[in-house]
Amino acid sequence: MEQVIERIGLTLSGMGMPRMAARVFAAVLVSEQGRVTSAELAATLRISPAAVSQAVQYLENVGMIARDREPGRRRDHYRLLSEHWYEQMFTSRDRMLVAIEGDLTAAVGAIGVGSAAGQRLDETRRFFAYLRGELPKLIERWREREAASGHAEQA
Amino acid sequence: MEQVIERIGLTLSGMGMPRMAARVFAAVLVSEQGRVTSAELAATLRISPAAVSQAVQYLENVGMIARDREPGRRRDHYRLLSEHWYEQMFTSRDRMLVAIEGDLTAAVGAIGVGSAAGQRLDETRRFFAYLRGELPKLIERWREREAASGHAEQA
DNA sequence: AAGTCCCTTCACAAATTTGTGAATGTCGTG
DNA sequence: CACGACATTCACAAATTTGTGAAGGGACTT
């Protein structure tokens, strides 16, 4: 079980997530209830409470997990914000694409479309703009597909 | 001009490319001829020849630039392997998606689809499998669009 | 063959990122 | 209010990544 968690953690950190956050997220993802306590995370991953705290903060900030606490209880729980968490990656990807397009637009403006370099950069800019338009449709078709195949269990 | 290079370099490193490789690639991308020498790169980016060498090696390995040398000349040139270099990112992205799907398949196998965690991971696996199928079509439609709009100048 | 230009290699320094110990803060219990 | 369980904060240690100096190698020139 811990092996599975570490492997998924490696995959997620390979996709750009900070290492500890990736491991913590993997532990939450793999948990039966989709929710764990800080102490459970520290024990499962063999890390310090401080590391749990920082990773959890990151994951909350990027909207991947949420913190719970039952009234009258001392322990915090951390749970998946969404079962379809992977769609989240497209939200952050979209922000990145916006940034890239902005950079390229500025670059083309500085160089001018008349030059070979400018044309090359302008083509790249158009590609990223195209991606931004297409990715939501990709998600949409995915959802339809899942619904059609009976896998969807809308929360 | 150097500002443009550094900005694009930052964007590319934000997308996962090693920092020096990103800067070197940005310098090549922005060059008028799409090709530069090692000395030009070292001067433009104010880095050591060793740094240029390592960055160039990385970029060759991932198939983004190629090395040229004119017969009778001592200086190497580094040029874009393709004007549509951004499509390359999907090749490497596809490899990553294959790896992710493999990890998830193993995880589901270990946990079992009967559990909530197993179902969650299986859904994620299906999503990445879907992405792998869709990304080539995305590229295809992009090419058609460019061709239709008269921007395409097939090399 | 020797010299020089250009490039690569790699041990190691420098820079950056990651993770912790211990102090501090919050909140529930008695 | 005091105490204890649980969590956070942050200075700093540890780990990792990045970039270089200098030695070495390849290829062109003389």
Tab-separated table of C-alpha atoms (C1' of nucleotides) in Angstrom:
chain	number	residue	atom	x	y	z
A	1	MET	CA	0.000	0.000	0.000
A	2	GLU	CA	2.774	2.400	0.903
A	3	GLN	CA	4.518	1.350	-2.266
A	4	VAL	CA	1.491	2.356	-4.297
A	5	ILE	CA	1.373	5.711	-2.544
A	6	GLU	CA	5.069	6.387	-3.162
A	7	ARG	CA	4.751	5.437	-6.818
A	8	ILE	CA	1.791	7.693	-7.464
A	9	GLY	CA	3.607	10.385	-5.515
A	10	LEU	CA	6.578	10.041	-7.840
A	11	THR	CA	4.297	10.301	-10.851
A	12	LEU	CA	2.662	13.431	-9.559
A	13	SER	CA	5.951	15.085	-8.674
A	14	GLY	CA	7.163	14.224	-12.152
A	15	MET	CA	4.206	16.252	-13.386
A	16	GLY	CA	5.443	19.292	-11.516
A	17	MET	CA	3.956	19.011	-8.060
A	18	PRO	CA	6.381	19.586	-5.171
A	19	ARG	CA	7.597	16.265	-3.868
A	20	MET	CA	6.084	16.250	-0.405
A	21	ALA	CA	2.777	17.626	-1.620
A	22	ALA	CA	2.662	14.886	-4.254
A	23	ARG	CA	3.223	12.179	-1.650
A	24	VAL	CA	0.630	13.615	0.681
A	25	PHE	CA	-1.882	13.919	-2.121
A	26	ALA	CA	-1.210	10.343	-3.182
A	27	ALA	CA	-1.879	9.190	0.368
A	28	VAL	CA	-5.217	11.004	0.413
A	29	LEU	CA	-6.093	9.728	-3.075
A	30	VAL	CA	-5.437	6.146	-2.106
A	31	SER	CA	-7.219	6.287	1.239
A	32	GLU	CA	-10.468	4.379	1.400
A	33	GLN	CA	-12.547	7.317	2.548
A	34	GLY	CA	-10.697	9.938	0.568
A	35	ARG	CA	-9.796	11.606	3.819
A	36	VAL	CA	-7.019	11.254	6.409
A	37	THR	CA	-5.647	12.955	9.480
A	38	SER	CA	-2.328	14.705	9.835
A	39	ALA	CA	-1.058	12.001	12.193
A	40	GLU	CA	-2.040	9.270	9.738
A	41	LEU	CA	-0.175	11.071	6.966
A	42	ALA	CA	2.904	11.527	9.121
A	43	ALA	CA	2.860	7.845	10.076
A	44	THR	CA	2.078	6.465	6.628
A	45	LEU	CA	4.663	8.587	4.834
A	46	ARG	CA	7.168	8.601	7.742
A	47	ILE	CA	7.524	12.356	7.689
A	48	SER	CA	7.413	15.062	10.328
A	49	PRO	CA	4.226	16.915	11.276
A	50	ALA	CA	5.856	20.075	9.945
A	51	ALA	CA	6.220	18.489	6.512
A	52	VAL	CA	2.566	17.397	6.570
A	53	SER	CA	1.507	20.891	7.485
A	54	GLN	CA	3.423	22.526	4.655
A	55	ALA	CA	2.317	20.015	2.056
A	56	VAL	CA	-1.311	20.361	3.123
A	57	GLN	CA	-1.055	24.117	2.885
A	58	TYR	CA	0.206	23.849	-0.683
A	59	LEU	CA	-2.545	21.399	-1.661
A	60	GLU	CA	-5.208	23.636	-0.164
A	61	ASN	CA	-3.797	26.607	-2.021
A	62	VAL	CA	-3.962	24.886	-5.382
A	63	GLY	CA	-7.462	23.647	-4.632
A	64	MET	CA	-6.773	19.938	-4.508
A	65	ILE	CA	-7.719	19.121	-0.955
A	66	ALA	CA	-9.829	20.644	1.768
A	67	ARG	CA	-9.570	20.614	5.507
A	68	ASP	CA	-12.346	19.252	7.698
A	69	ARG	CA	-12.902	19.148	11.348
A	70	GLU	CA	-15.741	17.502	13.180
A	71	PRO	CA	-17.227	19.622	15.963
A	72	GLY	CA	-15.841	18.643	19.329
A	73	ARG	CA	-12.858	16.904	17.807
A	74	ARG	CA	-9.283	17.977	17.924
A	75	ARG	CA	-8.018	16.280	14.814
A	76	ASP	CA	-8.152	17.843	11.391
A	77	HIS	CA	-9.017	15.688	8.407
A	78	TYR	CA	-7.829	16.349	4.915
A	79	ARG	CA	-10.033	15.244	2.055
A	80	LEU	CA	-10.100	15.367	-1.706
A	81	LEU	CA	-11.806	18.521	-2.867
A	82	SER	CA	-13.148	16.640	-5.872
A	83	GLU	CA	-13.260	13.050	-7.030
A	84	HIS	CA	-12.385	14.405	-10.467
A	85	TRP	CA	-9.236	16.035	-9.142
A	86	TYR	CA	-7.337	15.406	-12.362
A	87	GLU	CA	-9.559	17.872	-14.201
A	88	GLN	CA	-8.086	20.431	-11.796
A	89	MET	CA	-4.783	20.109	-13.541
A	90	PHE	CA	-6.357	21.703	-16.567
A	91	THR	CA	-7.382	24.714	-14.596
A	92	SER	CA	-3.821	25.340	-13.552
A	93	ARG	CA	-2.646	24.337	-17.013
A	94	ASP	CA	-4.951	26.934	-18.477
A	95	ARG	CA	-3.430	29.642	-16.300
A	96	MET	CA	-0.038	28.554	-17.516
A	97	LEU	CA	-1.197	28.692	-21.125
A	98	VAL	CA	-2.491	32.217	-20.567
A	99	ALA	CA	0.901	33.216	-19.210
A	100	ILE	CA	2.717	31.606	-22.118
A	101	GLU	CA	0.505	33.304	-24.660
A	102	GLY	CA	1.083	36.628	-22.959
A	103	ASP	CA	4.841	36.162	-23.027
A	104	LEU	CA	4.776	35.219	-26.682
A	105	THR	CA	2.546	38.154	-27.556
A	106	ALA	CA	5.013	40.495	-25.872
A	107	ALA	CA	7.910	38.815	-27.643
A	108	VAL	CA	6.244	39.118	-31.058
A	109	GLY	CA	5.496	42.745	-30.308
A	110	ALA	CA	9.130	43.395	-29.474
A	111	ILE	CA	10.535	41.552	-32.496
A	112	GLY	CA	7.876	42.270	-35.098
A	113	VAL	CA	5.971	39.807	-37.278
A	114	GLY	CA	8.001	40.838	-40.297
A	115	SER	CA	11.019	38.794	-39.267
A	116	ALA	CA	11.499	35.023	-39.386
A	117	ALA	CA	11.860	34.913	-35.622
A	118	GLY	CA	8.689	36.934	-35.191
A	119	GLN	CA	6.758	34.617	-37.465
A	120	ARG	CA	8.013	31.590	-35.635
A	121	LEU	CA	6.964	33.015	-32.289
A	122	ASP	CA	3.619	34.099	-33.662
A	123	GLU	CA	2.905	30.578	-34.845
A	124	THR	CA	3.711	29.294	-31.375
A	125	ARG	CA	1.424	31.893	-29.856
A	126	ARG	CA	-1.443	30.782	-32.132
A	127	PHE	CA	-0.878	27.179	-31.116
A	128	PHE	CA	-1.199	27.944	-27.430
A	129	ALA	CA	-4.268	30.047	-28.053
A	130	TYR	CA	-5.760	27.103	-29.947
A	131	LEU	CA	-4.957	24.801	-26.998
A	132	ARG	CA	-6.696	27.094	-24.580
A	133	GLY	CA	-9.797	26.902	-26.694
A	134	GLU	CA	-9.653	23.149	-27.129
A	135	LEU	CA	-8.914	21.917	-23.621
A	136	PRO	CA	-12.327	22.749	-22.155
A	137	LYS	CA	-13.951	20.850	-25.026
A	138	LEU	CA	-11.700	17.915	-24.298
A	139	ILE	CA	-12.940	17.882	-20.714
A	140	GLU	CA	-16.512	18.216	-21.891
A	141	ARG	CA	-16.259	15.232	-24.209
A	142	TRP	CA	-14.643	13.227	-21.434
A	143	ARG	CA	-17.550	13.912	-19.152
A	144	GLU	CA	-20.019	12.889	-21.837
A	145	ARG	CA	-18.095	9.725	-22.419
A	146	GLU	CA	-18.067	8.820	-18.754
A	147	ALA	CA	-21.775	9.539	-18.486
A	148	ALA	CA	-22.487	7.403	-21.559
A	149	SER	CA	-20.478	4.488	-20.236
A	150	GLY	CA	-22.225	4.531	-16.901
A	151	HIS	CA	-19.132	5.279	-14.913
A	152	ALA	CA	-20.244	8.693	-13.874
A	153	GLU	CA	-21.368	9.080	-10.311
A	154	GLN	CA	-21.916	12.766	-10.074
A	155	ALA	CA	-21.284	13.814	-6.494
B	1	MET	CA	16.132	41.190	-27.265
B	2	GLU	CA	17.895	39.533	-24.360
B	3	GLN	CA	14.905	40.418	-22.264
B	4	VAL	CA	12.628	38.554	-24.656
B	5	ILE	CA	14.936	35.536	-24.568
B	6	GLU	CA	15.025	35.483	-20.766
B	7	ARG	CA	11.268	35.803	-20.542
B	8	ILE	CA	10.586	32.943	-22.925
B	9	GLY	CA	13.271	30.968	-21.113
B	10	LEU	CA	11.400	31.511	-17.831
B	11	THR	CA	8.175	30.359	-19.451
B	12	LEU	CA	9.759	27.197	-20.777
B	13	SER	CA	11.427	26.358	-17.478
B	14	GLY	CA	8.083	26.889	-15.816
B	15	MET	CA	6.807	24.186	-18.141
B	16	GLY	CA	9.354	21.740	-16.794
B	17	MET	CA	12.436	22.281	-18.931
B	18	PRO	CA	15.712	22.653	-17.017
B	19	ARG	CA	16.541	26.308	-16.602
B	20	MET	CA	19.674	26.563	-18.710
B	21	ALA	CA	18.242	24.401	-21.463
B	22	ALA	CA	15.162	26.629	-21.532
B	23	ARG	CA	17.287	29.761	-21.912
B	24	VAL	CA	19.416	28.224	-24.634
B	25	PHE	CA	16.363	27.039	-26.492
B	26	ALA	CA	14.762	30.459	-26.211
B	27	ALA	CA	17.904	31.998	-27.705
B	28	VAL	CA	17.772	29.633	-30.657
B	29	LEU	CA	14.017	30.148	-31.071
B	30	VAL	CA	14.392	33.896	-31.180
B	31	SER	CA	17.392	33.942	-33.508
B	32	GLU	CA	16.684	35.203	-36.991
B	33	GLN	CA	18.023	32.130	-38.769
B	34	GLY	CA	16.871	29.658	-36.158
B	35	ARG	CA	20.490	28.697	-35.634
B	36	VAL	CA	23.352	29.958	-33.480
B	37	THR	CA	26.875	29.011	-32.439
B	38	SER	CA	28.041	28.020	-29.007
B	39	ALA	CA	30.035	31.231	-28.648
B	40	GLU	CA	27.013	33.325	-29.585
B	41	LEU	CA	24.918	31.504	-26.983
B	42	ALA	CA	27.561	31.966	-24.309
B	43	ALA	CA	27.816	35.661	-25.105
B	44	THR	CA	24.094	36.354	-25.462
B	45	LEU	CA	23.151	34.519	-22.287
B	46	ARG	CA	26.369	35.404	-20.400
B	47	ILE	CA	27.060	31.815	-19.436
B	48	SER	CA	30.097	29.553	-19.582
B	49	PRO	CA	30.849	27.308	-22.565
B	50	ALA	CA	30.369	24.340	-20.238
B	51	ALA	CA	26.812	25.450	-19.501
B	52	VAL	CA	26.094	25.817	-23.208
B	53	SER	CA	27.454	22.354	-23.850
B	54	GLN	CA	25.302	20.709	-21.205
B	55	ALA	CA	22.166	22.546	-22.210
B	56	VAL	CA	22.691	21.691	-25.863
B	57	GLN	CA	23.207	18.058	-24.974
B	58	TYR	CA	19.885	18.024	-23.128
B	59	LEU	CA	18.058	19.705	-26.013
B	60	GLU	CA	19.502	17.264	-28.517
B	61	ASN	CA	18.469	14.357	-26.333
B	62	VAL	CA	14.870	15.504	-26.136
B	63	GLY	CA	14.811	16.141	-29.867
B	64	MET	CA	14.378	19.887	-29.842
B	65	ILE	CA	17.533	21.054	-31.533
B	66	ALA	CA	20.144	19.601	-33.827
B	67	ARG	CA	23.812	20.254	-34.291
B	68	ASP	CA	25.258	21.367	-37.586
B	69	ARG	CA	28.721	21.907	-38.827
B	70	GLU	CA	29.781	23.198	-42.180
B	71	PRO	CA	32.626	21.257	-43.757
B	72	GLY	CA	35.953	22.958	-43.165
B	73	ARG	CA	34.551	25.006	-40.294
B	74	ARG	CA	35.410	24.630	-36.644
B	75	ARG	CA	32.287	26.117	-35.152
B	76	ASP	CA	29.195	24.079	-34.398
B	77	HIS	CA	25.795	25.559	-35.082
B	78	TYR	CA	22.695	24.639	-33.151
B	79	ARG	CA	19.401	24.861	-34.941
B	80	LEU	CA	15.754	24.127	-34.299
B	81	LEU	CA	14.955	20.569	-35.254
B	82	SER	CA	11.489	21.690	-36.285
B	83	GLU	CA	9.679	24.966	-36.765
B	84	HIS	CA	6.763	23.281	-35.049
B	85	TRP	CA	8.815	22.517	-31.992
B	86	TYR	CA	5.875	22.989	-29.653
B	87	GLU	CA	4.243	19.866	-31.075
B	88	GLN	CA	7.286	18.020	-29.659
B	89	MET	CA	6.017	18.724	-26.190
B	90	PHE	CA	3.164	16.377	-26.916
B	91	THR	CA	5.502	13.579	-27.796
B	92	SER	CA	7.181	13.846	-24.436
B	93	ARG	CA	3.809	14.500	-22.811
B	94	ASP	CA	2.534	11.297	-24.347
B	95	ARG	CA	5.393	9.334	-22.820
B	96	MET	CA	4.550	10.834	-19.488
B	97	LEU	CA	0.885	9.902	-19.914
B	98	VAL	CA	1.887	6.336	-20.724
B	99	ALA	CA	3.919	6.216	-17.512
B	100	ILE	CA	1.077	7.660	-15.463
B	101	GLU	CA	-1.400	5.198	-16.868
B	102	GLY	CA	0.974	2.360	-16.116
B	103	ASP	CA	1.383	3.503	-12.518
B	104	LEU	CA	-2.342	3.817	-12.053
B	105	THR	CA	-2.981	0.418	-13.589
B	106	ALA	CA	-0.527	-1.115	-11.143
B	107	ALA	CA	-2.113	0.767	-8.278
B	108	VAL	CA	-5.616	-0.388	-9.207
B	109	GLY	CA	-4.319	-3.921	-9.497
B	110	ALA	CA	-2.824	-3.725	-6.028
B	111	ILE	CA	-5.887	-2.169	-4.399
B	112	GLY	CA	-8.679	-3.765	-6.388
B	113	VAL	CA	-11.569	-2.098	-8.204
B	114	GLY	CA	-13.966	-3.180	-5.519
B	115	SER	CA	-12.891	-0.474	-3.114
B	116	ALA	CA	-13.636	3.240	-3.216
B	117	ALA	CA	-9.950	4.019	-3.583
B	118	GLY	CA	-9.666	1.518	-6.426
B	119	GLN	CA	-12.608	3.057	-8.249
B	120	ARG	CA	-11.181	6.513	-7.844
B	121	LEU	CA	-7.842	5.457	-9.243
B	122	ASP	CA	-9.512	3.562	-12.071
B	123	GLU	CA	-11.421	6.653	-13.093
B	124	THR	CA	-8.184	8.597	-13.157
B	125	ARG	CA	-6.579	5.876	-15.260
B	126	ARG	CA	-9.432	6.066	-17.782
B	127	PHE	CA	-9.029	9.812	-18.011
B	128	PHE	CA	-5.362	9.613	-18.880
B	129	ALA	CA	-6.072	6.880	-21.405
B	130	TYR	CA	-8.670	9.162	-22.971
B	131	LEU	CA	-6.129	12.019	-23.096
B	132	ARG	CA	-3.616	9.861	-24.889
B	133	GLY	CA	-6.202	9.090	-27.515
B	134	GLU	CA	-7.279	12.694	-27.896
B	135	LEU	CA	-3.999	14.577	-28.043
B	136	PRO	CA	-2.965	13.361	-31.501
B	137	LYS	CA	-6.374	14.442	-32.830
B	138	LEU	CA	-5.859	17.817	-31.243
B	139	ILE	CA	-2.583	18.186	-33.117
B	140	GLU	CA	-4.228	17.004	-36.329
B	141	ARG	CA	-6.992	19.574	-36.091
B	142	TRP	CA	-4.420	22.255	-35.374
B	143	ARG	CA	-2.524	21.399	-38.529
B	144	GLU	CA	-5.713	21.502	-40.591
B	145	ARG	CA	-6.580	24.866	-39.104
B	146	GLU	CA	-3.195	26.313	-39.919
B	147	ALA	CA	-3.395	24.948	-43.430
B	148	ALA	CA	-6.880	26.378	-43.900
B	149	SER	CA	-5.872	29.791	-42.654
B	150	GLY	CA	-2.920	30.002	-44.977
B	151	HIS	CA	-0.341	30.164	-42.232
B	152	ALA	CA	1.169	26.804	-42.965
B	153	GLU	CA	4.483	26.797	-44.724
B	154	GLN	CA	5.329	23.149	-44.736
B	155	ALA	CA	9.080	22.777	-44.571
C	1	DA	C1'	53.668	17.052	-36.330
C	2	DA	C1'	52.615	21.093	-33.662
C	3	DG	C1'	49.671	24.739	-32.551
C	4	DT	C1'	45.276	26.727	-31.973
C	5	DC	C1'	40.325	27.038	-31.912
C	6	DC	C1'	36.346	25.157	-30.317
C	7	DC	C1'	33.814	21.982	-27.542
C	8	DT	C1'	33.174	18.428	-23.777
C	9	DT	C1'	33.775	16.457	-19.361
C	10	DC	C1'	33.552	16.261	-14.491
C	11	DA	C1'	34.820	17.371	-9.698
C	12	DC	C1'	33.293	20.601	-7.054
C	13	DA	C1'	31.446	25.226	-5.687
C	14	DA	C1'	27.289	27.794	-5.583
C	15	DA	C1'	22.531	28.166	-5.549
C	16	DT	C1'	18.166	26.456	-4.629
C	17	DT	C1'	14.801	23.430	-2.755
C	18	DT	C1'	13.268	20.391	0.680
C	19	DG	C1'	12.280	18.745	5.267
C	20	DT	C1'	12.940	19.078	10.308
C	21	DG	C1'	13.391	20.412	15.374
C	22	DA	C1'	11.787	23.057	18.538
C	23	DA	C1'	9.207	26.941	19.789
C	24	DT	C1'	4.696	28.725	19.428
C	25	DG	C1'	-0.264	28.844	18.629
C	26	DT	C1'	-5.059	26.890	18.744
C	27	DC	C1'	-8.592	24.429	20.734
C	28	DG	C1'	-10.888	20.846	23.577
C	29	DT	C1'	-11.042	18.924	28.330
C	30	DG	C1'	-11.221	18.975	33.260
D	1	DC	C1'	-7.518	28.869	34.210
D	2	DA	C1'	-4.250	25.146	33.442
D	3	DC	C1'	-3.115	21.363	30.857
D	4	DG	C1'	-2.586	18.477	26.992
D	5	DA	C1'	-3.477	17.144	22.131
D	6	DC	C1'	-2.845	18.633	17.769
D	7	DA	C1'	-1.143	21.764	14.232
D	8	DT	C1'	1.751	25.658	12.477
D	9	DT	C1'	5.771	28.435	11.875
D	10	DC	C1'	10.416	29.409	10.673
D	11	DA	C1'	15.467	29.325	11.146
D	12	DC	C1'	18.396	26.326	9.677
D	13	DA	C1'	20.322	21.724	8.339
D	14	DA	C1'	20.239	18.490	4.689
D	15	DA	C1'	19.570	17.241	0.112
D	16	DT	C1'	19.420	18.227	-4.554
D	17	DT	C1'	20.124	20.849	-8.642
D	18	DT	C1'	22.651	24.035	-11.281
D	19	DG	C1'	26.624	26.144	-13.347
D	20	DT	C1'	31.709	26.713	-13.639
D	21	DG	C1'	36.929	26.256	-13.960
D	22	DA	C1'	40.202	23.869	-15.700
D	23	DA	C1'	41.810	19.838	-17.848
D	24	DG	C1'	41.294	17.136	-21.804
D	25	DG	C1'	39.735	15.876	-26.554
D	26	DG	C1'	38.666	16.656	-31.542
D	27	DA	C1'	39.382	18.927	-35.742
D	28	DC	C1'	41.173	22.538	-38.608
D	29	DT	C1'	45.320	25.295	-39.957
D	30	DT	C1'	50.073	25.949	-40.735
